[in-house]
Short mmCIF file of N, CA, C and O in Angstrom, two decimals:
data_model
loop_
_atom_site.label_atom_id
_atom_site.label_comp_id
_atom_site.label_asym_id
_atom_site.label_seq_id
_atom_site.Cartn_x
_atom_site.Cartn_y
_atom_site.Cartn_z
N UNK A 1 231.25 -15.29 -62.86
CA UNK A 1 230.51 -14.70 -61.78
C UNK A 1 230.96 -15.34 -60.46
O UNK A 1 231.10 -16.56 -60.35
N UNK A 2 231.16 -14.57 -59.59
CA UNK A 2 231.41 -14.95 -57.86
C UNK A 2 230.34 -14.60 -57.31
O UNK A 2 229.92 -13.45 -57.29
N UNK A 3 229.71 -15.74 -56.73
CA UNK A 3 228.75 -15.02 -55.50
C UNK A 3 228.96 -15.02 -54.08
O UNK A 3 229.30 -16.05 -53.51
N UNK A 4 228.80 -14.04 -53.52
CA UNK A 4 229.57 -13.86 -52.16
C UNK A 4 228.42 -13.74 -51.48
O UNK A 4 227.56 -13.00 -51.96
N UNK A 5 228.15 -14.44 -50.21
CA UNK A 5 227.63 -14.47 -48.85
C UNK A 5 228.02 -13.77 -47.70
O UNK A 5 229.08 -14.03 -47.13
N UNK A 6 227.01 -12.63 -47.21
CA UNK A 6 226.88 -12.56 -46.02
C UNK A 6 226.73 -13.42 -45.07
O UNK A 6 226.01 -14.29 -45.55
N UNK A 7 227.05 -13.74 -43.78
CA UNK A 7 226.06 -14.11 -42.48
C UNK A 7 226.59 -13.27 -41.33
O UNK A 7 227.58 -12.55 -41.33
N UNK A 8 225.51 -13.57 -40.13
CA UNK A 8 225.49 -12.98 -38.84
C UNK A 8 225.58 -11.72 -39.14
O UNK A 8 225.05 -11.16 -40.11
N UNK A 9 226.58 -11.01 -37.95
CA UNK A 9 226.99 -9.51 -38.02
C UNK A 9 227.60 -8.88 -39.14
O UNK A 9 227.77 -7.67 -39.27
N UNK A 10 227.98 -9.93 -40.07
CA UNK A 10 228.58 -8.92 -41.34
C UNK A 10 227.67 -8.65 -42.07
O UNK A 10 227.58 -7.49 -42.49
N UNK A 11 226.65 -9.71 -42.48
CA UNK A 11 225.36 -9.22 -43.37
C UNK A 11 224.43 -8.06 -42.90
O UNK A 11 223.99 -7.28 -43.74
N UNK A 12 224.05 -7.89 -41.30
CA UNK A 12 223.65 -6.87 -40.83
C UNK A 12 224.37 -5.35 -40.96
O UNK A 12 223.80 -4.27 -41.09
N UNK A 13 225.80 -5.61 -40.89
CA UNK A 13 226.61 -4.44 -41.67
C UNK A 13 226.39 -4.14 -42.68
O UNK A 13 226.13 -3.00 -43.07
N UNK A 14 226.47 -5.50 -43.53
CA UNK A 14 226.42 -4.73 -45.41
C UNK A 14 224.79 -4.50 -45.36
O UNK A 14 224.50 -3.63 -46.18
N UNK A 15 223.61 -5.02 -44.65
CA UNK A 15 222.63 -4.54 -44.90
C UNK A 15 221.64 -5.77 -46.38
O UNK A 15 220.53 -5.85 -46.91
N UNK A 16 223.04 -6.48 -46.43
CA UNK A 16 222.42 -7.92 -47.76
C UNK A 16 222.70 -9.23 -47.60
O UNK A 16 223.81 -9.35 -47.07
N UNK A 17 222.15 -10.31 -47.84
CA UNK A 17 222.71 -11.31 -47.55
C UNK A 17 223.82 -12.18 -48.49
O UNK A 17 224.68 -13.01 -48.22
N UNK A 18 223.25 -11.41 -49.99
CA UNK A 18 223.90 -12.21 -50.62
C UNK A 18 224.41 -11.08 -51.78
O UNK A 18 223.68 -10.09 -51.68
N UNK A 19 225.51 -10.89 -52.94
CA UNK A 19 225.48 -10.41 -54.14
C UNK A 19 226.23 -11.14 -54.90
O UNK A 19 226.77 -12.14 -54.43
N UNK A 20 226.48 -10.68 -56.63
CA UNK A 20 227.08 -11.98 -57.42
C UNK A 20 228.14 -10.51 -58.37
O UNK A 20 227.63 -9.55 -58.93
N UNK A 21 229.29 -10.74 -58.29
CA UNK A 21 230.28 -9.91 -58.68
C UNK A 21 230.76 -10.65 -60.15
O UNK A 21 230.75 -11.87 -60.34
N UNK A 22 231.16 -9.68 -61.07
CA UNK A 22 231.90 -9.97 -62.50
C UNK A 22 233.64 -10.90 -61.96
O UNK A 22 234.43 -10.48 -61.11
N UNK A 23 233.76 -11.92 -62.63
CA UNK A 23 235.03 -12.82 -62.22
C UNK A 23 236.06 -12.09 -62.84
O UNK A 23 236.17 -12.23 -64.05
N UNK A 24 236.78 -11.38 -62.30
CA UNK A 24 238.40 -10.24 -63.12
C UNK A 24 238.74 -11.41 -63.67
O UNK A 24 238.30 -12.51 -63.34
N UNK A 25 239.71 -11.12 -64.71
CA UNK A 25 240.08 -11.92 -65.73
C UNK A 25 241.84 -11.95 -65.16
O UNK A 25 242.71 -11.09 -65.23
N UNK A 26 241.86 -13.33 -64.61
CA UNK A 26 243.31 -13.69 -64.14
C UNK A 26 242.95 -14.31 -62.61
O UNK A 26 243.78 -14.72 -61.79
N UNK A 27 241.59 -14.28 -62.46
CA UNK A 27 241.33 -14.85 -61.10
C UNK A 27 241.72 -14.00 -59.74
O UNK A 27 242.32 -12.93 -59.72
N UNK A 28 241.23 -14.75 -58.60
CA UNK A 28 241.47 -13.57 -57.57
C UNK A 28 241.59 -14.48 -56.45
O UNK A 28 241.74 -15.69 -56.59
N UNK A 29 241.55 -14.08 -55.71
CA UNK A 29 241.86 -14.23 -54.51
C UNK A 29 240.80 -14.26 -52.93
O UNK A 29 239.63 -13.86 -52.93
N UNK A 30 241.21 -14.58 -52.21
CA UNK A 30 239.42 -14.16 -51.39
C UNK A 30 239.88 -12.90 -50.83
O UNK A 30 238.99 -12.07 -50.67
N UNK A 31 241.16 -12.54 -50.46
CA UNK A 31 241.10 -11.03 -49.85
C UNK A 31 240.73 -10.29 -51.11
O UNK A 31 240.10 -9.28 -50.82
N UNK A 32 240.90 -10.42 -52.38
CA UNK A 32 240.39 -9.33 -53.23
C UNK A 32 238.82 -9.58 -53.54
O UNK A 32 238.12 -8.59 -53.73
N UNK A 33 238.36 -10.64 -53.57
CA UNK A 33 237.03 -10.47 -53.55
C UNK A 33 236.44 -9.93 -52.47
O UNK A 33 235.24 -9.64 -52.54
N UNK A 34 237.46 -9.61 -50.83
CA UNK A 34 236.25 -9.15 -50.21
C UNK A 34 236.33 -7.29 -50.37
O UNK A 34 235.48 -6.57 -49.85
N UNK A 35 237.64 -6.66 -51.27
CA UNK A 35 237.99 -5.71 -51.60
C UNK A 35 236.76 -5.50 -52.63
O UNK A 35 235.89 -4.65 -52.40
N UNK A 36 236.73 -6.49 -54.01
CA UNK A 36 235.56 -6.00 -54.59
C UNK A 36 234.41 -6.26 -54.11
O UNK A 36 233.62 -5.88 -54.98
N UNK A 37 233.68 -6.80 -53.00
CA UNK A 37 232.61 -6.67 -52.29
C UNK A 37 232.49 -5.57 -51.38
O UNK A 37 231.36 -5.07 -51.45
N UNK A 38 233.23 -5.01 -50.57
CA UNK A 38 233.39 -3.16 -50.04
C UNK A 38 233.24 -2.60 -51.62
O UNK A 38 232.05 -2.52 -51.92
N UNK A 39 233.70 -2.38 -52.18
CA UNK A 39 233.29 -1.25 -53.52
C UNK A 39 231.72 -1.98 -53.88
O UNK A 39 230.70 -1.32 -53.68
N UNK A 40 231.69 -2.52 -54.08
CA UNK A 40 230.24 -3.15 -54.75
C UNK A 40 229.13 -2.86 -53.52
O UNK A 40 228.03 -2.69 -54.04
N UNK A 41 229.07 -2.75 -52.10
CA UNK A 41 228.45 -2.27 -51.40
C UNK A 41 228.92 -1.08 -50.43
O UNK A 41 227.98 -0.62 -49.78
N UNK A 42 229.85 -0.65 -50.25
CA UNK A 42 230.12 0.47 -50.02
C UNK A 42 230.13 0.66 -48.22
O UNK A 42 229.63 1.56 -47.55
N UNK A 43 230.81 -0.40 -47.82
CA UNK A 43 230.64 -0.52 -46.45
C UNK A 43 232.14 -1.26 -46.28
O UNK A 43 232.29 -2.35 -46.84
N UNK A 44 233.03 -0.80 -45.67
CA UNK A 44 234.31 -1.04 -45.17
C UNK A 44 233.96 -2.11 -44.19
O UNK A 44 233.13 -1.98 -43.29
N UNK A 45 235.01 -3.69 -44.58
CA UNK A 45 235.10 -4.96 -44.55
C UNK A 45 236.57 -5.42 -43.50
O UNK A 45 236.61 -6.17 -42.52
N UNK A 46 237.67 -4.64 -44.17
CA UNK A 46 238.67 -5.02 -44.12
C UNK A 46 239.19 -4.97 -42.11
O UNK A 46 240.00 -5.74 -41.59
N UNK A 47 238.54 -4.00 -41.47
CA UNK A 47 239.03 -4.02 -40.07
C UNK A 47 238.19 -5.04 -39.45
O UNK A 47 238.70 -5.45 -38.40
N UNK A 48 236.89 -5.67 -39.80
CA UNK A 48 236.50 -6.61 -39.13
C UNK A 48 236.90 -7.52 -38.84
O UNK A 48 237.75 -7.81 -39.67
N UNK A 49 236.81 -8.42 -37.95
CA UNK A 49 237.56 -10.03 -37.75
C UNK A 49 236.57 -11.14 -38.25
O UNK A 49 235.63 -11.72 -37.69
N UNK A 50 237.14 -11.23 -39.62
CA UNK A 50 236.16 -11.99 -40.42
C UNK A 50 236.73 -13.92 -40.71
O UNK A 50 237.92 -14.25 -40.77
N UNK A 51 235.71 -14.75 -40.83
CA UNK A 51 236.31 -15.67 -42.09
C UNK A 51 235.92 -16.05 -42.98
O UNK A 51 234.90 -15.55 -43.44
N UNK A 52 236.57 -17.12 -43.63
CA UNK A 52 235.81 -16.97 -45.17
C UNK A 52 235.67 -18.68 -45.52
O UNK A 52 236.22 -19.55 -44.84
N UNK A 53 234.96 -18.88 -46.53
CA UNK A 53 234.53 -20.30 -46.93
C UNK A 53 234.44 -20.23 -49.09
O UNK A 53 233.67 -19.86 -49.97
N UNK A 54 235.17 -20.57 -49.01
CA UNK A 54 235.02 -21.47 -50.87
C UNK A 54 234.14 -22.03 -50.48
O UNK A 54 234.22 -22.43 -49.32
N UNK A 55 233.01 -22.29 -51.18
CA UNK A 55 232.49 -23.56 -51.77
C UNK A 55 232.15 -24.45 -50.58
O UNK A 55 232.19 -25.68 -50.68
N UNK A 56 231.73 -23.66 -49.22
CA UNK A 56 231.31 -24.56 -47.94
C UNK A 56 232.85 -24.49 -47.50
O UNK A 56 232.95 -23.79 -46.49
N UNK A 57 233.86 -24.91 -47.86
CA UNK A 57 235.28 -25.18 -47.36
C UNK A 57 236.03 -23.87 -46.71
O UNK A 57 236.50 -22.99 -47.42
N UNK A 58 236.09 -23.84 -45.28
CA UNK A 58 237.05 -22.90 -44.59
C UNK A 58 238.43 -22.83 -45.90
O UNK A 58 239.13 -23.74 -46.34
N UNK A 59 238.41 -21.39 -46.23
CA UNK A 59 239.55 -20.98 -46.20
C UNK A 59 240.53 -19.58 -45.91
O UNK A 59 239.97 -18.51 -45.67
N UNK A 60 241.94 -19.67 -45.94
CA UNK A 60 242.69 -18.68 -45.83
C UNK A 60 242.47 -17.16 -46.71
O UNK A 60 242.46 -17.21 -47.94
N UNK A 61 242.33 -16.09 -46.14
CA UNK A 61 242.33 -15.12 -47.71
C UNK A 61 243.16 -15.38 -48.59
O UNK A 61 242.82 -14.86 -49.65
N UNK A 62 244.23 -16.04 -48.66
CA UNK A 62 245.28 -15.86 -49.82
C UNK A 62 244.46 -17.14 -50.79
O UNK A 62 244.56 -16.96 -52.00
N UNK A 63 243.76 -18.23 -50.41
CA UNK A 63 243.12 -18.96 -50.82
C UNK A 63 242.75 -18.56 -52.43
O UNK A 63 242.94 -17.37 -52.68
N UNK A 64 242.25 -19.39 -53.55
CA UNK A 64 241.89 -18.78 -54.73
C UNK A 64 240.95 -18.91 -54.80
O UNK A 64 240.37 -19.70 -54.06
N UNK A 65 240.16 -18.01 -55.95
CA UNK A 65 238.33 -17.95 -56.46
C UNK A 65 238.48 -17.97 -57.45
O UNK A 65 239.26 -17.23 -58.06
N UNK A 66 237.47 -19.21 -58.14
CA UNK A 66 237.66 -19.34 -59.44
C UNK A 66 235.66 -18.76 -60.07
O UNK A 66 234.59 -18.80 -59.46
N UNK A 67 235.85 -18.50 -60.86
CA UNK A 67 234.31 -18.77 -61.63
C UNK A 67 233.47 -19.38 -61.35
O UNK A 67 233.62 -20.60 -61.45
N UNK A 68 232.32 -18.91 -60.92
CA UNK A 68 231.25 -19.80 -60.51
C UNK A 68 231.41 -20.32 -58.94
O UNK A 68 230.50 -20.98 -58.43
N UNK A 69 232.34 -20.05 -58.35
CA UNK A 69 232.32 -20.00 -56.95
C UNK A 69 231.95 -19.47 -55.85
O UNK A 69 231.75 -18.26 -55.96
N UNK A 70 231.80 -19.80 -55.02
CA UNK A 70 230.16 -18.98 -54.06
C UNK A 70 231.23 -18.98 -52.97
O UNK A 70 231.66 -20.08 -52.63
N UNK A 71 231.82 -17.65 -52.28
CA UNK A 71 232.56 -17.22 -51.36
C UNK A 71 231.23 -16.36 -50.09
O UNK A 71 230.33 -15.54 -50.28
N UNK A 72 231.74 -17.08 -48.85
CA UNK A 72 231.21 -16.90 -47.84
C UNK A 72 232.24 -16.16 -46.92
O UNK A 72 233.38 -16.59 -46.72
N UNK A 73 231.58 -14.66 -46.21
CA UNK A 73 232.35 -13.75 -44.86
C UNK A 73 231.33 -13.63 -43.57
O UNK A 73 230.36 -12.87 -43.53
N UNK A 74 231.66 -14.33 -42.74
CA UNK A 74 231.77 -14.72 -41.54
C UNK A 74 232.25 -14.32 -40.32
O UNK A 74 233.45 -14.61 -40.21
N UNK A 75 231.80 -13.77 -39.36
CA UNK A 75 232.79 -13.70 -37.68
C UNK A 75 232.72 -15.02 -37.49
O UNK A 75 232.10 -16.04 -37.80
N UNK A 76 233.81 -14.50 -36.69
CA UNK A 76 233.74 -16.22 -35.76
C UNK A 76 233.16 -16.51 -34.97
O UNK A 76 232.84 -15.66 -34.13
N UNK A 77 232.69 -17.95 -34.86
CA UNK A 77 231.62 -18.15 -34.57
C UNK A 77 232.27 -18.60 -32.86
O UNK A 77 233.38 -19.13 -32.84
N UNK A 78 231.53 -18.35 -31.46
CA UNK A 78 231.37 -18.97 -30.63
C UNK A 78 230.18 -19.42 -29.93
O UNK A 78 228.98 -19.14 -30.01
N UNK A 79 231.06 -20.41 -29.02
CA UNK A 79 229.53 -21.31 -28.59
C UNK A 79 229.55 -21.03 -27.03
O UNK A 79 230.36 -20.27 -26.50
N UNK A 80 228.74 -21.60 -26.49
CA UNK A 80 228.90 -21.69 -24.37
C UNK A 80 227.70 -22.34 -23.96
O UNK A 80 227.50 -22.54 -22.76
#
């Protein structure tokens, strides 16, 4: 199981804060988990300017997701 996090403006898009997706067998990736999170809620992800977090830890989409890992999508955040 992956559980993926909303915050800010993306969770107000998908309308959830949180859901928990089946782990594909061969592992994935964070750009494909946020591919199976658009099908699993049905709200197009991919043109936003998003980022993402493993496990609290900033990472790259090409980054990996393993089982039991809690993936976080994010804008970026500014301050003033």
């Amino acid at each position: 199981m992956i559980y993926v996090k909303f915050f800010a403006s993306v969770r107000e898009r998908v309308g959830v804060g949180e859901i928990s997706l089946l782990m594909p067998e061969g592992g994935v990736t964070v750009e494909e988990v946020l591919s199976l999170a658009e099908d699993e809620t049905g709200v197009l992800l991919q043109d936003a300017h998003l980022l993402a977090a493993v496990n609290l830890q900033h990472v790259p989409f090409s980054g990996v997701v393993h089982d039991g890992d809690e993936v976080a999508f994010f804008p970026p955040v500014t301050g003033g």
